[in-house]
Amino acid sequence: MLDKNGIAKRIAREVKDGFYVNLGIGIPTLVANYVRDDIEVEFQSENGVLGMGPFPFEGEEDADIINAGKQTITTLKGASFFDSALSFSMIRGQHVDLTILGAMEVAENGDIANWKIPGKMVKGMGGAMDLVASAENIIVAMMHTNRAGQSKLLKRCTLPLTGVGCVTKIVTNLAVLEVTENGFKLLERAPGVTVDEIKAATEGKLEIPDEVPEMILA
Amino acid sequence: MITKTVDSVSEALQGVKDNMMMMLGGFGLSGIPENAIAHLVKLNVKGLTCISNNAGVDDFGLGLLLQKKQIKKMISSYVGENAEFERQMLSGELDVELIPQGTLAERCRAAQAGFPAIYTPAGYGTEVAQGKETREFDGKMYVLEHAFKADFAFIKAWKGDTAGNLIFKGTARNFNPVMCGAATVTVAEVEELLPAGELDPNQIHIPGVFVQRIFEGKNYEKRIEQRTVRKR
């Protein structure tokens, strides 16, 4: 079974040379730490920067240079700043190659819910609805089950939706899955996790191929 | 030469009244019109509808207006990090309309650009699209979203000139450029106000035509919400 860093490590393998990538808050942010050094990737943050670098050294923080999580950041060579409309033009116009975001629930038809729990304080969807409505390539990073042990990979989402039929791939602490016309297709198992364990933790329709290899994380 | 300069924040905010609809630039606390917000607090205008991506924190940004219960409605994409906001929202004192961030930007830009509405895929099939016109283009569904109609837009830029031309810095740019000219009156406050001719026309982000009033702001705090650093 993987921890959050393990999930990030596995997703980093989906990031290819030349990609522009938008990372959501939480596990997705960790992905940047595990992208191979020998490929060129630019990270976009929807508040208006392309070419995000690491956090600044102490004393070099700039209130005018932050990411969408409102954290102080730096920029790398070739970076650019732009306004919010242009930022979402990049996203809706499908100029960003890969979107990685977290979710509370994903359904077997690719629906995603990640912004609202009825009865609880709602903070808002931020840019999530724009991202999921437009991106061709969306990877969801999440734990396979919630704290109560219930599956987060469902037949139908129970929470208010963020987007419909949009998720293409899911990486959890247990497995890598693809969303197909037949539901969740199991592609890989996390180290030490059996197909039966994944089956038990998945409420939605699960397609299990004859061979389900263990994830490669390195 | 056309001059947009006003002498003070109070002159810049002339005409502000109760129950107006305001646009305010900024993302989190970055690039917010600090001087305009401080003066709105001083004027104590009430019943405001504020279009702003976020709602500030308890003791800064739009949180200052919330503390004094000057805001009737917030139109935002994300409103965490603010206990008083949460209290007013849950008690029903404050009306909150949450909309996707890209839609927020584009509804401003539509107003700026003279479009009555735009079609966006964001929010289709979700509660955001409820009651709204939808339409299919090339096999994909879109939601019709209307341009905002605001009375004032409060903008924060880095540098500006007396002609109203603006240059923004870093990610403090965010919603500011798309709100310029998207309201009846656009008020820009800048860290440095220069005589016309001092800024390179090639480097202008927003031409003065979109700005009605410009002034040099004072005492910028530029608070950092999440100070994140790495070790040397």
Coordinates of C-alpha atoms in Angstrom, one line a residue:
Chain A
M1 CA 0.0 0.0 0.0
L2 CA 1.2 3.5 -0.9
D3 CA 1.3 6.6 1.2
K4 CA 0.7 10.1 -0.3
N5 CA 4.3 10.4 -1.5
G6 CA 4.0 7.0 -3.1
I7 CA 0.9 8.0 -5.0
A8 CA 2.8 11.2 -6.1
K9 CA 5.8 9.1 -7.2
R10 CA 3.6 6.9 -9.4
I11 CA 1.8 9.8 -11.0
A12 CA 5.2 11.5 -11.7
R13 CA 5.8 8.6 -14.2
E14 CA 2.8 9.8 -16.2
V15 CA 4.5 13.2 -16.8
K16 CA 6.3 13.2 -20.1
D17 CA 8.9 15.4 -21.7
G18 CA 7.6 18.7 -23.0
F19 CA 4.4 18.6 -20.9
Y20 CA 2.7 21.6 -19.4
V21 CA 1.1 20.4 -16.2
N22 CA -1.4 21.8 -13.8
L23 CA -1.1 20.4 -10.3
G24 CA -4.0 20.7 -7.8
I25 CA -3.6 21.2 -4.0
G26 CA -2.7 18.2 -1.8
I27 CA -1.2 15.0 -3.1
P28 CA -0.9 16.5 -6.7
T29 CA 1.5 19.2 -5.4
L30 CA 3.9 16.5 -4.3
V31 CA 4.2 15.2 -7.9
A32 CA 6.6 18.0 -8.8
N33 CA 9.1 16.4 -6.3
Y34 CA 9.3 13.2 -8.2
V35 CA 9.4 14.2 -11.9
R36 CA 12.6 12.9 -13.6
D37 CA 15.5 15.3 -13.9
D38 CA 16.2 14.4 -17.5
I39 CA 12.9 15.7 -18.9
E40 CA 11.6 19.2 -19.5
V41 CA 8.3 20.0 -17.9
E42 CA 6.6 23.3 -17.0
F43 CA 4.2 23.6 -14.2
Q44 CA 1.2 26.0 -14.5
S45 CA -0.6 27.5 -11.6
E46 CA -4.0 28.9 -12.4
N47 CA -3.5 32.2 -10.6
G48 CA -1.2 33.1 -13.5
V49 CA 2.2 31.6 -13.7
L50 CA 3.8 29.1 -16.1
G51 CA 7.2 27.7 -15.2
M52 CA 6.9 27.5 -11.4
G53 CA 10.0 26.6 -9.5
P54 CA 10.6 25.5 -5.9
F55 CA 9.8 27.5 -2.8
P56 CA 12.0 30.5 -2.3
F57 CA 15.0 30.5 0.1
E58 CA 14.2 32.1 3.5
G59 CA 14.2 35.9 3.1
E60 CA 13.6 35.8 -0.6
E61 CA 9.8 35.4 -0.4
D62 CA 7.8 37.8 -2.6
A63 CA 4.1 38.5 -1.8
D64 CA 3.7 39.2 -5.6
I65 CA 4.8 35.7 -6.6
I66 CA 2.6 32.9 -5.3
N67 CA 0.9 29.8 -6.5
A68 CA -2.8 28.9 -6.5
G69 CA -2.4 27.6 -2.9
K70 CA -1.3 31.1 -2.0
Q71 CA 2.2 29.8 -1.1
T72 CA 5.2 31.8 -2.0
I73 CA 7.1 30.3 -4.9
T74 CA 9.9 31.0 -7.4
T75 CA 10.0 30.9 -11.1
L76 CA 12.4 29.0 -13.5
K77 CA 14.0 30.2 -16.7
G78 CA 11.4 30.6 -19.4
A79 CA 8.6 31.3 -16.9
S80 CA 5.8 33.8 -17.6
F81 CA 3.1 35.6 -15.8
F82 CA -0.4 36.3 -17.1
D83 CA -3.9 37.3 -16.0
S84 CA -6.7 34.9 -14.9
A85 CA -8.6 35.0 -18.2
L86 CA -5.5 34.0 -20.1
S87 CA -4.7 31.4 -17.5
F88 CA -8.1 29.7 -18.0
S89 CA -7.7 30.1 -21.8
M90 CA -4.7 27.8 -21.5
I91 CA -6.8 25.4 -19.5
R92 CA -10.1 25.4 -21.4
G93 CA -8.3 25.8 -24.7
Q94 CA -6.5 22.5 -23.9
H95 CA -3.0 24.0 -24.2
V96 CA -2.2 22.4 -20.8
D97 CA -1.3 18.7 -21.4
L98 CA -2.0 17.1 -18.1
T99 CA -4.1 18.0 -15.0
I100 CA -3.6 16.2 -11.8
L101 CA -6.1 16.8 -9.0
G102 CA -7.6 15.3 -5.9
A103 CA -11.1 14.0 -5.4
M104 CA -13.6 13.0 -2.7
E105 CA -15.4 10.6 -5.1
V106 CA -15.0 9.3 -8.6
A107 CA -17.7 7.3 -10.5
E108 CA -17.3 4.5 -13.0
N109 CA -18.5 6.8 -15.8
G110 CA -15.7 9.3 -15.0
D111 CA -17.8 11.8 -13.0
I112 CA -15.9 13.5 -10.2
A113 CA -16.9 15.2 -6.9
N114 CA -14.3 17.2 -5.1
W115 CA -15.6 20.5 -4.0
K116 CA -18.6 20.3 -1.7
I117 CA -20.0 18.3 1.2
P118 CA -23.6 19.2 1.9
G119 CA -24.0 20.5 5.5
K120 CA -20.4 21.4 5.8
M121 CA -18.7 24.8 5.2
V122 CA -18.2 25.1 1.5
K123 CA -15.0 26.8 0.4
G124 CA -15.7 26.8 -3.3
M125 CA -14.6 25.0 -6.4
G126 CA -11.8 27.4 -7.3
G127 CA -10.5 26.4 -10.7
A128 CA -11.5 22.7 -10.4
M129 CA -14.6 22.9 -12.6
D130 CA -12.8 24.7 -15.4
L131 CA -10.0 22.2 -15.2
V132 CA -12.1 19.0 -15.3
A133 CA -14.5 20.4 -18.0
S134 CA -11.7 21.0 -20.4
A135 CA -8.6 18.9 -19.9
E136 CA -8.2 15.9 -22.2
N137 CA -5.9 14.2 -19.8
I138 CA -7.0 14.2 -16.1
I139 CA -5.4 12.1 -13.5
V140 CA -7.0 11.9 -10.1
A141 CA -4.8 11.4 -7.1
M142 CA -6.6 10.0 -4.0
M143 CA -6.9 7.4 -1.3
H144 CA -9.0 4.4 -2.5
T145 CA -11.3 4.6 0.6
N146 CA -12.3 7.3 3.0
R147 CA -11.5 7.4 6.7
A148 CA -14.5 5.2 7.5
G149 CA -13.1 2.6 5.1
Q150 CA -15.8 3.2 2.4
S151 CA -14.9 3.1 -1.3
K152 CA -14.3 6.4 -3.1
L153 CA -14.6 4.7 -6.5
L154 CA -18.3 4.5 -6.9
K155 CA -21.0 3.5 -9.3
R156 CA -22.4 7.0 -9.0
C157 CA -21.1 10.0 -7.1
T158 CA -23.2 10.8 -4.0
L159 CA -21.7 14.3 -3.5
P160 CA -22.4 17.3 -5.7
L161 CA -20.4 17.0 -8.9
T162 CA -17.4 19.0 -10.1
G163 CA -17.6 17.6 -13.6
V164 CA -19.2 14.8 -15.7
G165 CA -17.5 12.0 -17.5
C166 CA -14.1 13.7 -17.4
V167 CA -11.7 11.5 -15.4
T168 CA -9.4 9.3 -17.5
K169 CA -7.0 7.8 -14.9
I170 CA -6.9 7.3 -11.1
V171 CA -3.9 6.6 -9.0
T172 CA -4.7 5.5 -5.4
N173 CA -2.8 4.0 -2.5
L174 CA -3.9 0.6 -3.8
A175 CA -4.0 0.8 -7.6
V176 CA -3.8 2.5 -10.9
L177 CA -7.1 2.5 -12.8
E178 CA -8.4 3.7 -16.1
V179 CA -11.9 4.9 -16.7
T180 CA -13.4 3.1 -19.7
E181 CA -16.8 2.4 -21.1
N182 CA -16.9 -0.7 -18.9
G183 CA -16.1 1.2 -15.7
F184 CA -12.8 1.1 -13.8
K185 CA -10.2 -1.0 -15.5
L186 CA -7.5 -2.2 -13.1
L187 CA -4.1 -1.5 -14.6
E188 CA -1.6 -1.9 -11.8
R189 CA -1.5 -2.9 -8.1
A190 CA 0.4 -1.1 -5.4
P191 CA 3.3 -3.0 -4.0
G192 CA 2.0 -5.8 -1.7
V193 CA -1.6 -5.2 -2.5
T194 CA -3.7 -8.1 -4.0
V195 CA -6.4 -7.9 -6.6
D196 CA -8.9 -9.1 -4.1
E197 CA -8.1 -6.2 -1.7
I198 CA -8.6 -3.7 -4.6
K199 CA -11.9 -5.5 -5.5
A200 CA -13.1 -5.2 -1.9
A201 CA -12.3 -1.5 -1.8
T202 CA -14.0 -0.6 -5.1
E203 CA -17.7 -0.1 -5.1
G204 CA -18.0 0.8 -8.8
K205 CA -17.7 -1.7 -11.7
L206 CA -14.2 -3.1 -11.8
E207 CA -12.7 -4.7 -14.9
I208 CA -9.9 -7.0 -14.0
P209 CA -7.5 -8.1 -16.8
D210 CA -5.8 -11.5 -16.5
E211 CA -2.5 -9.9 -15.7
V212 CA -2.3 -7.0 -13.2
P213 CA 1.3 -6.0 -12.8
E214 CA 2.7 -4.4 -9.7
M215 CA 3.4 -0.6 -10.0
I216 CA 6.9 0.5 -10.8
L217 CA 7.7 3.5 -8.7
A218 CA 11.4 4.3 -9.4
Chain B
M1 CA -3.1 64.4 -23.4
I2 CA -5.8 62.7 -21.4
T3 CA -5.1 62.6 -17.7
K4 CA -6.7 60.1 -15.3
T5 CA -4.9 61.1 -12.2
V6 CA -6.8 61.9 -9.0
D7 CA -5.1 63.3 -5.9
S8 CA -6.4 60.9 -3.3
V9 CA -8.2 57.7 -2.6
S10 CA -11.2 59.6 -1.4
E11 CA -11.4 61.4 -4.8
A12 CA -10.9 58.1 -6.5
L13 CA -13.9 56.6 -4.7
Q14 CA -16.3 59.5 -5.3
G15 CA -19.7 58.2 -6.3
V16 CA -19.5 55.0 -4.2
K17 CA -22.8 54.3 -2.6
D18 CA -24.7 51.7 -0.6
N19 CA -25.9 48.6 -2.5
M20 CA -23.4 48.9 -5.4
M21 CA -21.8 46.1 -7.2
M22 CA -18.0 46.1 -6.9
M23 CA -15.3 44.2 -8.6
L24 CA -12.0 43.8 -6.7
G25 CA -8.8 42.4 -8.2
G26 CA -6.5 40.0 -6.3
F27 CA -5.9 36.3 -5.7
G28 CA -5.8 35.6 -2.0
L29 CA -4.1 38.6 -0.6
S30 CA -1.9 39.1 -3.6
G31 CA -2.6 42.1 -5.8
I32 CA -5.6 43.3 -3.8
P33 CA -6.5 47.0 -3.9
E34 CA -5.5 47.7 -0.3
N35 CA -6.1 51.5 -0.4
A36 CA -9.5 51.2 -1.9
I37 CA -10.6 48.5 0.6
A38 CA -9.4 50.7 3.5
H39 CA -11.4 53.6 2.2
L40 CA -14.5 51.5 1.6
V41 CA -14.2 50.6 5.3
K42 CA -13.9 54.3 6.2
L43 CA -16.9 55.3 4.0
N44 CA -18.9 52.6 5.8
V45 CA -21.0 51.9 2.7
K46 CA -23.3 49.0 3.2
G47 CA -25.1 46.3 1.2
L48 CA -22.3 45.8 -1.2
T49 CA -22.1 43.0 -3.7
C50 CA -18.4 42.1 -4.2
I51 CA -17.1 40.2 -7.1
S52 CA -13.7 38.9 -6.1
N53 CA -12.0 35.6 -6.4
N54 CA -11.5 35.3 -2.7
A55 CA -12.9 37.0 0.4
G56 CA -9.7 37.9 2.2
V57 CA -8.7 36.7 5.7
D58 CA -10.3 37.7 9.0
D59 CA -8.3 40.8 9.5
F60 CA -7.2 41.8 6.0
G61 CA -8.4 42.3 2.5
L62 CA -12.2 41.9 2.1
G63 CA -12.3 40.5 5.6
L64 CA -12.1 44.1 6.8
L65 CA -15.4 44.9 5.0
L66 CA -17.0 41.6 6.3
Q67 CA -16.1 42.5 9.9
K68 CA -18.1 45.7 9.5
K69 CA -20.9 43.8 7.8
Q70 CA -20.7 46.0 4.7
I71 CA -21.0 43.1 2.3
K72 CA -24.4 41.7 1.4
K73 CA -23.3 39.3 -1.2
M74 CA -20.0 37.7 -2.3
I75 CA -19.4 36.3 -5.8
S76 CA -16.2 34.2 -5.6
S77 CA -14.6 31.0 -6.6
Y78 CA -13.0 30.1 -3.3
V79 CA -13.7 31.5 0.2
G80 CA -11.7 29.5 2.8
E81 CA -9.4 30.9 5.5
N82 CA -11.9 33.3 6.9
A83 CA -13.9 32.5 10.1
E84 CA -16.1 35.6 10.1
F85 CA -17.0 34.9 6.5
E86 CA -18.0 31.4 7.5
R87 CA -20.0 32.6 10.4
Q88 CA -22.0 35.2 8.3
M89 CA -22.5 32.6 5.5
L90 CA -23.8 29.9 7.8
S91 CA -26.1 32.4 9.7
G92 CA -27.5 33.6 6.4
E93 CA -26.4 37.2 6.9
L94 CA -24.2 36.9 3.9
D95 CA -25.3 35.7 0.5
V96 CA -22.6 33.7 -1.4
E97 CA -22.5 32.8 -5.0
L98 CA -19.7 30.4 -5.8
I99 CA -18.7 30.1 -9.4
P100 CA -15.8 28.5 -11.3
Q101 CA -12.6 30.6 -11.3
G102 CA -12.3 30.6 -15.1
T103 CA -16.0 31.6 -15.4
L104 CA -15.4 34.4 -12.9
A105 CA -12.5 35.7 -15.0
E106 CA -14.4 35.4 -18.3
R107 CA -17.6 37.1 -17.0
C108 CA -15.4 40.0 -16.1
R109 CA -13.6 39.9 -19.4
A110 CA -16.9 39.7 -21.3
A111 CA -18.0 42.9 -19.6
Q112 CA -14.7 44.5 -20.6
A113 CA -14.9 43.2 -24.1
G114 CA -18.6 44.0 -24.8
F115 CA -19.9 40.5 -24.9
P116 CA -23.3 40.0 -23.2
A117 CA -22.5 36.4 -22.3
I118 CA -20.1 33.5 -23.1
Y119 CA -20.4 29.8 -23.4
T120 CA -18.1 27.7 -21.1
P121 CA -17.9 24.0 -20.5
A122 CA -17.1 24.6 -16.8
G123 CA -19.8 23.5 -14.5
Y124 CA -21.9 21.6 -17.1
G125 CA -23.8 18.8 -15.4
T126 CA -23.2 20.3 -12.0
E127 CA -25.3 22.5 -9.7
V128 CA -23.5 25.6 -11.1
A129 CA -25.4 25.1 -14.4
Q130 CA -28.8 24.7 -12.8
G131 CA -31.4 27.0 -14.4
K132 CA -28.9 28.2 -17.0
E133 CA -29.2 27.8 -20.7
T134 CA -27.0 25.1 -22.1
R135 CA -26.0 24.3 -25.7
E136 CA -24.1 21.7 -27.7
F137 CA -21.2 22.7 -29.9
D138 CA -19.4 20.0 -31.9
G139 CA -20.7 17.3 -29.5
K140 CA -19.7 18.9 -26.3
M141 CA -22.0 20.7 -23.8
Y142 CA -21.6 24.3 -22.7
V143 CA -23.3 26.6 -20.2
L144 CA -24.3 30.2 -21.0
E145 CA -22.8 32.6 -18.4
H146 CA -23.6 36.3 -18.5
A147 CA -21.2 39.3 -18.3
F148 CA -21.1 41.0 -14.9
K149 CA -22.6 44.5 -14.7
A150 CA -20.6 46.3 -11.9
D151 CA -20.6 49.9 -10.8
F152 CA -16.9 50.1 -9.8
A153 CA -13.8 48.0 -10.4
F154 CA -11.0 48.4 -7.9
I155 CA -7.7 47.5 -9.5
K156 CA -4.2 47.2 -8.0
A157 CA -1.2 47.5 -10.4
W158 CA 2.5 47.8 -9.9
K159 CA 3.3 50.8 -12.1
G160 CA 1.0 53.2 -13.8
D161 CA 1.2 56.6 -15.5
T162 CA -1.0 59.7 -15.5
A163 CA -2.7 58.5 -18.8
G164 CA -4.0 55.4 -16.8
N165 CA -1.7 52.9 -18.5
L166 CA -0.9 49.9 -16.2
I167 CA 1.8 47.4 -15.6
F168 CA 1.4 44.5 -13.2
K169 CA 3.9 42.5 -11.3
G170 CA 4.2 38.7 -11.0
T171 CA 1.1 36.8 -9.9
A172 CA -0.3 40.0 -8.4
R173 CA -1.7 40.5 -11.9
N174 CA -4.4 37.8 -11.6
F175 CA -7.9 39.2 -12.0
N176 CA -6.8 42.8 -12.1
P177 CA -6.4 43.2 -15.9
V178 CA -9.7 41.5 -16.7
M179 CA -11.6 43.8 -14.4
C180 CA -10.3 46.9 -16.0
G181 CA -13.1 48.5 -18.0
A182 CA -15.5 45.8 -16.9
A183 CA -17.4 48.2 -14.6
T184 CA -18.9 51.7 -15.0
V185 CA -15.9 53.3 -13.2
T186 CA -12.5 51.6 -13.1
V187 CA -10.3 52.9 -10.3
A188 CA -6.6 51.8 -10.4
E189 CA -4.2 52.2 -7.5
V190 CA -0.5 51.7 -8.2
E191 CA 2.7 51.4 -6.2
E192 CA 4.4 53.9 -8.4
L193 CA 2.7 56.6 -10.5
L194 CA 4.8 58.1 -13.3
P195 CA 4.3 60.9 -15.7
A196 CA 2.9 59.8 -19.1
G197 CA 5.8 59.0 -21.4
E198 CA 7.9 57.3 -18.7
L199 CA 6.5 53.8 -19.3
D200 CA 7.6 52.0 -22.5
P201 CA 4.4 51.6 -24.6
N202 CA 5.6 48.1 -25.5
Q203 CA 5.4 47.0 -21.9
I204 CA 1.9 48.3 -21.0
H205 CA -0.4 45.5 -19.9
I206 CA -3.6 47.5 -19.8
P207 CA -4.0 50.7 -21.8
G208 CA -5.4 53.8 -20.1
V209 CA -8.6 53.7 -22.1
F210 CA -9.9 51.0 -19.7
V211 CA -9.2 53.2 -16.6
Q212 CA -11.1 56.2 -15.4
R213 CA -9.2 57.1 -12.3
I214 CA -5.6 56.4 -11.1
F215 CA -3.7 57.3 -8.0
E216 CA -0.6 56.3 -6.1
G217 CA -1.4 54.1 -3.2
K218 CA 0.2 54.3 0.2
N219 CA 1.5 52.0 2.9
Y220 CA 1.1 48.7 1.0
E221 CA 1.3 45.8 3.5
K222 CA 1.3 43.1 0.8
R223 CA 0.7 40.3 3.3
I224 CA 1.7 36.8 2.6
E225 CA -1.0 34.2 3.3
Q226 CA 1.2 31.0 3.1
R227 CA 4.8 31.7 3.7
T228 CA 6.6 28.7 2.3
V229 CA 10.4 28.6 2.1
R230 CA 13.2 26.0 1.6
K231 CA 16.5 25.7 3.4
R232 CA 19.6 27.0 1.8

